[in-house]
Coordinates of C-alpha atoms in Angstrom, one line a residue:
M965 CA 47.9 92.0 112.2
T966 CA 50.8 91.4 109.7
T967 CA 51.5 87.8 110.8
G968 CA 49.3 84.9 111.8
S969 CA 47.5 81.7 111.1
F970 CA 44.7 81.6 108.6
S971 CA 41.3 82.7 109.9
K972 CA 38.2 80.8 109.0
E973 CA 37.5 83.2 106.2
M974 CA 41.0 82.7 104.8
L975 CA 40.7 78.9 105.0
E976 CA 37.4 79.0 103.1
Y977 CA 38.7 81.6 100.5
F978 CA 41.8 79.6 99.6
G979 CA 40.2 76.1 100.2
A980 CA 42.9 75.3 102.7
E981 CA 43.1 73.0 105.6
E982 CA 45.7 75.1 107.4
G983 CA 47.7 78.2 106.5
A984 CA 49.8 81.1 107.7
Y985 CA 50.8 84.5 106.4
T986 CA 53.1 87.4 106.9
A987 CA 54.0 90.8 105.3
F988 CA 57.2 91.9 103.7
T989 CA 59.3 94.4 105.5
D990 CA 61.5 97.1 103.9
R991 CA 64.7 95.5 105.3
E992 CA 63.8 92.0 103.9
I993 CA 63.1 93.4 100.5
Q994 CA 66.4 95.3 100.5
K995 CA 68.3 92.2 101.7
G996 CA 66.5 89.8 99.3
T997 CA 66.1 87.2 102.0
F998 CA 63.1 86.7 104.3
N999 CA 63.1 85.3 107.8
V1000 CA 60.4 82.7 108.1
K1001 CA 58.1 83.6 111.0
S1002 CA 57.5 80.9 113.5
V1003 CA 53.9 80.4 112.5
I1004 CA 54.9 79.6 108.9
R1005 CA 57.9 77.6 110.1
N1006 CA 55.8 75.4 112.3
L1007 CA 53.3 75.0 109.5
L1008 CA 56.0 73.6 107.2
V1009 CA 57.5 71.4 109.8
N1010 CA 54.1 69.9 110.9
H1011 CA 53.2 69.0 107.3
L1012 CA 56.5 68.2 105.7
G1013 CA 58.3 66.7 108.7
Y1014 CA 61.3 68.1 110.5
D1015 CA 63.8 65.9 108.7
N1016 CA 62.4 66.9 105.3
I1017 CA 63.2 70.6 105.6
P1018 CA 66.6 71.4 104.0
R1019 CA 69.3 72.5 106.4
A1020 CA 72.2 74.9 105.6
G1021 CA 75.6 73.2 105.3
S1022 CA 74.1 69.7 104.9
G1023 CA 75.0 69.4 101.2
D1024 CA 71.4 68.4 100.4
D1025 CA 69.2 70.1 97.8
Q1026 CA 68.2 73.4 99.4
D1027 CA 64.9 73.8 97.5
I1028 CA 61.3 73.1 98.5
E1029 CA 58.8 72.7 95.7
F1030 CA 55.6 74.8 96.1
K1031 CA 52.4 74.9 94.2
V1032 CA 51.5 78.4 93.1
C1033 CA 48.2 79.7 94.5
E1034 CA 45.9 80.4 91.5
K1035 CA 44.5 83.5 93.3
S1036 CA 48.0 85.0 93.6
K1037 CA 48.4 85.9 89.9
I1038 CA 52.0 86.7 90.4
Y1039 CA 53.8 83.8 88.7
N1040 CA 53.5 82.2 85.2
S1041 CA 54.0 78.6 86.3
D1042 CA 52.0 76.1 88.3
T1043 CA 54.9 75.2 90.6
L1044 CA 58.0 76.9 92.0
K1045 CA 61.2 75.6 93.5
I1046 CA 62.3 78.0 96.2
S1047 CA 65.3 77.9 98.5
C1048 CA 63.7 77.5 102.0
K1049 CA 65.8 76.0 104.7
F1050 CA 67.0 76.0 108.3
S1051 CA 69.6 78.7 108.0
K1052 CA 72.0 77.5 110.7
P1053 CA 73.1 73.9 111.2
D1054 CA 72.4 73.8 114.9
K1055 CA 69.3 76.1 115.1
D1056 CA 65.7 76.0 113.9
E1057 CA 65.8 79.5 112.3
M1058 CA 64.4 79.3 108.8
T1059 CA 65.0 81.6 105.8
I1060 CA 63.4 81.7 102.4
Y1061 CA 65.1 83.1 99.3
F1062 CA 63.0 84.3 96.4
K1063 CA 64.6 84.6 93.0
R1064 CA 65.8 87.9 91.7
E1065 CA 63.2 88.2 89.0
Q1066 CA 60.5 87.7 91.6
M1067 CA 61.8 90.4 93.8
S1068 CA 60.8 93.3 91.6
L1069 CA 57.2 92.3 92.2
F1070 CA 57.4 92.7 96.0
H1071 CA 56.7 95.8 98.0
K1072 CA 56.8 96.7 101.7
G1073 CA 53.5 95.5 103.2
D1074 CA 52.6 93.0 100.6
Y1075 CA 51.5 89.6 102.0
W1076 CA 53.0 86.3 101.3
Y1077 CA 51.3 83.1 102.6
I1078 CA 51.7 79.4 102.6
Y1079 CA 48.9 76.8 103.1
F1080 CA 48.1 73.1 102.7
K1081 CA 45.0 71.6 101.3
E1082 CA 43.5 68.5 102.9
H1083 CA 45.2 65.2 102.0
D1084 CA 48.0 67.0 100.1
D1085 CA 51.4 67.4 101.5
M1086 CA 52.7 69.8 98.9
P1087 CA 52.7 73.4 100.2
V1088 CA 51.0 76.2 98.3
I1089 CA 52.5 79.7 98.2
G1090 CA 51.1 83.0 97.0
I1091 CA 51.5 86.7 97.3
L1092 CA 48.8 89.4 97.4
S1093 CA 49.2 93.2 97.6
D1094 CA 48.5 94.8 101.0
T1095 CA 45.4 96.5 99.5
K1096 CA 43.9 93.3 98.2
W1097 CA 44.7 91.4 101.5
R1098 CA 42.9 94.1 103.5
D1099 CA 40.1 94.2 101.0
L1100 CA 39.5 90.5 101.4
F1101 CA 40.2 89.8 105.0
D1102 CA 40.7 92.7 107.5
I1103 CA 38.5 94.3 106.1
D1104 CA 39.1 98.0 106.1
E1105 CA 36.8 99.9 103.7
I1106 CA 36.4 103.6 103.0
D1107 CA 32.7 104.3 102.5
E1108 CA 33.2 106.9 99.8
M1109 CA 35.2 104.4 97.7
K1110 CA 32.5 101.8 97.7
E1111 CA 31.3 101.0 94.2
P1112 CA 27.6 101.6 93.5
D1113 CA 27.2 98.1 92.2
E1114 CA 28.5 96.5 95.4
E1115 CA 25.3 97.0 97.4
N1116 CA 24.0 93.5 96.6
N1117 CA 26.1 90.3 96.9
I1118 CA 25.4 89.3 93.2
E1119 CA 28.0 88.5 90.6
I1120 CA 28.2 91.1 87.8
S1121 CA 28.0 90.2 84.1
Y1122 CA 28.1 92.7 81.2
M1123 CA 25.4 92.3 78.6
V1124 CA 26.4 94.6 75.7
P1125 CA 29.5 93.8 73.6
V1126 CA 32.1 96.6 73.7
S1127 CA 32.0 96.9 69.9
E1128 CA 28.3 97.9 70.1
M1129 CA 28.7 100.4 73.0
K1130 CA 28.6 104.2 72.7
I1131 CA 31.8 105.4 74.3
T1132 CA 32.1 109.2 75.0
E1133 CA 35.3 111.0 76.0
E1134 CA 34.9 113.9 78.4
V1135 CA 37.3 116.3 80.0
P1136 CA 38.7 115.2 83.5
P1137 CA 36.7 116.6 86.5
N1138 CA 37.8 119.7 88.3
A1139 CA 39.6 119.0 91.6
G1140 CA 36.9 120.8 93.5
D1141 CA 34.2 118.6 92.1
V1142 CA 35.7 115.3 93.3
I1143 CA 34.6 114.0 96.7
R1144 CA 37.6 113.7 98.8
T1145 CA 37.6 110.5 100.9
S1146 CA 38.1 110.6 104.6
C1147 CA 40.9 108.5 106.1
N1148 CA 38.6 107.3 108.8
K1149 CA 38.1 103.6 108.1
V1150 CA 35.1 101.5 108.8
R1151 CA 36.0 98.0 110.0
K1152 CA 33.7 95.4 108.4
S1153 CA 33.6 91.7 108.6
M1154 CA 32.9 89.7 105.3
S1155 CA 32.2 86.1 104.7
A1156 CA 34.3 84.0 102.3
D1157 CA 31.4 83.9 99.8
E1158 CA 31.0 87.7 100.0
A1159 CA 34.7 88.2 99.5
A1160 CA 34.7 85.9 96.5
V1161 CA 31.8 87.7 94.9
K1162 CA 33.5 91.1 95.5
A1163 CA 36.8 89.8 94.1
H1164 CA 34.9 88.4 91.0
N1165 CA 33.0 91.6 90.4
R1166 CA 36.1 93.9 90.7
K1167 CA 38.0 91.6 88.3
A1168 CA 35.0 91.5 85.9
K1169 CA 34.8 95.3 86.0
G1170 CA 38.5 95.6 85.4
N1171 CA 38.4 93.2 82.5
M1172 CA 35.5 95.1 81.0
G1173 CA 37.2 98.4 81.4
E1174 CA 40.3 97.1 79.7
E1175 CA 38.3 95.7 76.7
L1176 CA 36.6 99.1 76.4
V1177 CA 39.9 100.9 76.3
I1178 CA 41.2 98.5 73.6
E1179 CA 38.0 99.4 71.6
I1180 CA 38.7 103.1 72.3
E1181 CA 42.2 102.7 70.9
K1182 CA 41.0 100.9 67.8
R1183 CA 38.5 103.7 67.1
R1184 CA 41.1 106.4 67.8
L1185 CA 43.6 104.8 65.4
E1186 CA 40.9 104.4 62.8
S1187 CA 40.1 108.1 63.1
L1188 CA 43.8 108.8 62.4
H1189 CA 43.7 106.6 59.4
R1190 CA 46.3 104.3 61.0
E1191 CA 44.5 101.0 61.0
D1192 CA 47.9 99.4 60.4
L1193 CA 48.8 100.2 64.0
I1194 CA 45.8 98.3 65.5
P1195 CA 47.5 94.9 65.5
K1196 CA 50.2 96.5 67.7
I1197 CA 47.8 97.1 70.6
A1198 CA 48.9 94.7 73.3
H1199 CA 46.7 93.7 76.3
V1200 CA 49.7 93.1 78.6
A1201 CA 47.7 92.8 81.8
K1202 CA 46.5 89.4 80.5
V1203 CA 50.0 88.1 80.4
K1204 CA 51.7 89.8 83.4
D1205 CA 50.4 91.5 86.5
G1206 CA 52.1 94.4 88.3
L1207 CA 53.6 96.3 85.4
G1208 CA 51.9 99.5 86.3
Y1209 CA 49.9 99.6 83.1
D1210 CA 47.4 97.3 81.4
I1211 CA 47.7 98.1 77.7
I1212 CA 50.4 99.2 75.3
S1213 CA 48.9 101.1 72.4
M1214 CA 50.3 103.3 69.6
D1215 CA 50.3 106.9 68.8
V1216 CA 51.6 109.1 66.0
D1217 CA 53.4 112.4 66.7
E1218 CA 53.2 115.6 64.5
D1219 CA 56.0 114.2 62.2
G1220 CA 54.1 111.0 61.7
S1221 CA 56.5 108.9 63.8
E1222 CA 55.0 106.0 65.7
Q1223 CA 55.5 105.6 69.4
E1224 CA 54.2 103.3 72.1
I1225 CA 52.0 104.6 74.8
Y1226 CA 51.3 102.9 78.2
I1227 CA 47.7 102.9 79.5
E1228 CA 46.5 102.0 83.0
V1229 CA 42.7 101.4 83.1
K1230 CA 40.5 102.4 86.0
A1231 CA 36.9 101.4 85.7
T1232 CA 34.0 102.3 87.9
A1233 CA 30.2 102.0 88.1
G1234 CA 30.3 105.4 89.7
D1235 CA 30.3 108.8 88.2
K1236 CA 32.9 111.1 86.8
N1237 CA 33.9 112.4 90.2
M1238 CA 34.6 108.9 91.8
P1239 CA 38.2 108.8 93.1
F1240 CA 40.3 105.7 92.4
Y1241 CA 43.2 103.7 93.9
V1242 CA 46.7 103.9 92.5
S1243 CA 49.4 101.3 93.2
R1244 CA 53.1 102.0 93.8
N1245 CA 53.9 100.3 90.5
E1246 CA 51.5 102.5 88.6
L1247 CA 52.9 105.7 90.2
K1248 CA 56.5 104.4 89.4
A1249 CA 55.5 103.6 85.7
S1250 CA 53.9 107.0 85.2
K1251 CA 57.1 108.7 86.4
K1252 CA 59.2 106.5 84.1
Y1253 CA 57.2 107.0 80.9
E1254 CA 55.8 110.5 81.7
E1255 CA 54.1 112.0 78.6
L1256 CA 53.8 108.4 77.1
Y1257 CA 51.8 107.3 80.2
Y1258 CA 48.0 107.6 80.4
I1259 CA 45.2 106.7 82.8
Y1260 CA 41.9 106.0 81.1
R1261 CA 39.2 106.4 83.6
I1262 CA 36.0 104.5 82.5
Y1263 CA 32.9 105.5 84.5
N1264 CA 29.2 104.9 84.5
L1265 CA 29.9 101.3 83.7
S1266 CA 26.8 99.3 84.7
S1267 CA 26.1 95.7 83.8
N1268 CA 23.2 96.6 81.4
S1269 CA 24.5 99.9 80.0
D1270 CA 25.0 100.3 76.2
S1271 CA 27.0 103.5 76.8
V1272 CA 29.9 104.6 79.0
N1273 CA 32.1 107.7 79.5
Y1274 CA 35.7 108.1 80.0
Y1275 CA 38.4 110.7 80.5
R1276 CA 42.2 110.5 80.1
L1277 CA 45.0 111.7 82.4
N1278 CA 48.4 112.1 80.8
G1279 CA 51.9 112.0 82.5
A1280 CA 53.1 111.3 86.0
I1281 CA 50.2 110.6 88.3
D1282 CA 51.5 112.8 91.1
K1283 CA 51.4 115.7 88.6
S1284 CA 47.9 115.2 87.4
C1285 CA 46.3 114.1 90.7
E1286 CA 46.3 114.8 94.4
L1287 CA 47.5 111.6 96.1
E1288 CA 46.6 110.4 99.5
P1289 CA 48.8 107.4 100.8
V1290 CA 46.3 104.6 101.3
D1291 CA 48.0 102.8 98.7
Y1292 CA 47.1 106.1 97.0
I1293 CA 43.7 107.6 96.4
A1294 CA 44.0 109.8 93.2
T1295 CA 41.8 112.9 92.9
P1296 CA 42.1 114.3 89.4
G1297 CA 43.2 117.9 89.2
K1298 CA 46.0 119.7 91.0
K1299 CA 45.5 122.6 93.4

């Protein structure tokens, strides 16, 4: 379901008293305005009061102030003023207008949601990708994509510092060696606690993978005798989400000229032949930067390991991988 009131699992996950959600449509994204579904409209009216909702043509301030959901990881501020109003003087239709700089982060199918916490009349707003929303709440899983370290509902922590780890580069797998996933999905319920542990573990694994790639890049630049370029490595994923890459590093061409390269990190506890998800933004960025774009696939990443392996894929993802539209499942190697 793409629109509805918060389920029990959603209320627990967000710590909300009441909430509602909906998904962006293509038409809304193209227009830049979003019709507020009745379930969200009623939520705002019930908590803020009918007379406290701005109305078009009234001359009043048209903005509503929202807290930003800390789990959204979309915005860089704690609060946002967003134009959200009854769009016609004599009717209860409601429209929300996101700012232009926010629009580039939205995609068809992504979920935006509003909720209220107990004893707090300030609404909270957030946005999650369709993949993460399904991952947390629907929950549709593909068995073959399940991480080996997700069997137990235990939070992961990594014991060995990246500077002390043995990191070995290998060639990408042959297309025929990679297990192709089935599109048949298994519907599985998940408690809020289980969802929180899963989200924590995937974030921890992603962070560890990014730290490992920064270490890889430091060692690579040292091997090129270009230690002077190491300070230029930027961990951009810590500052902004949704760019389509996690790290900006440096490379040197045959003439000795410096150039930036853009690295997306994919980390797994699985083996070399484990497929991985690719977002629309990652595919778009790979086409934009082409030979300057890399995927670093970190694998065999367990919590107590003192060594990991990785391979690199260069260029547009749709040229180095077979893509299945899930978001996308990327199988290294082209037929």
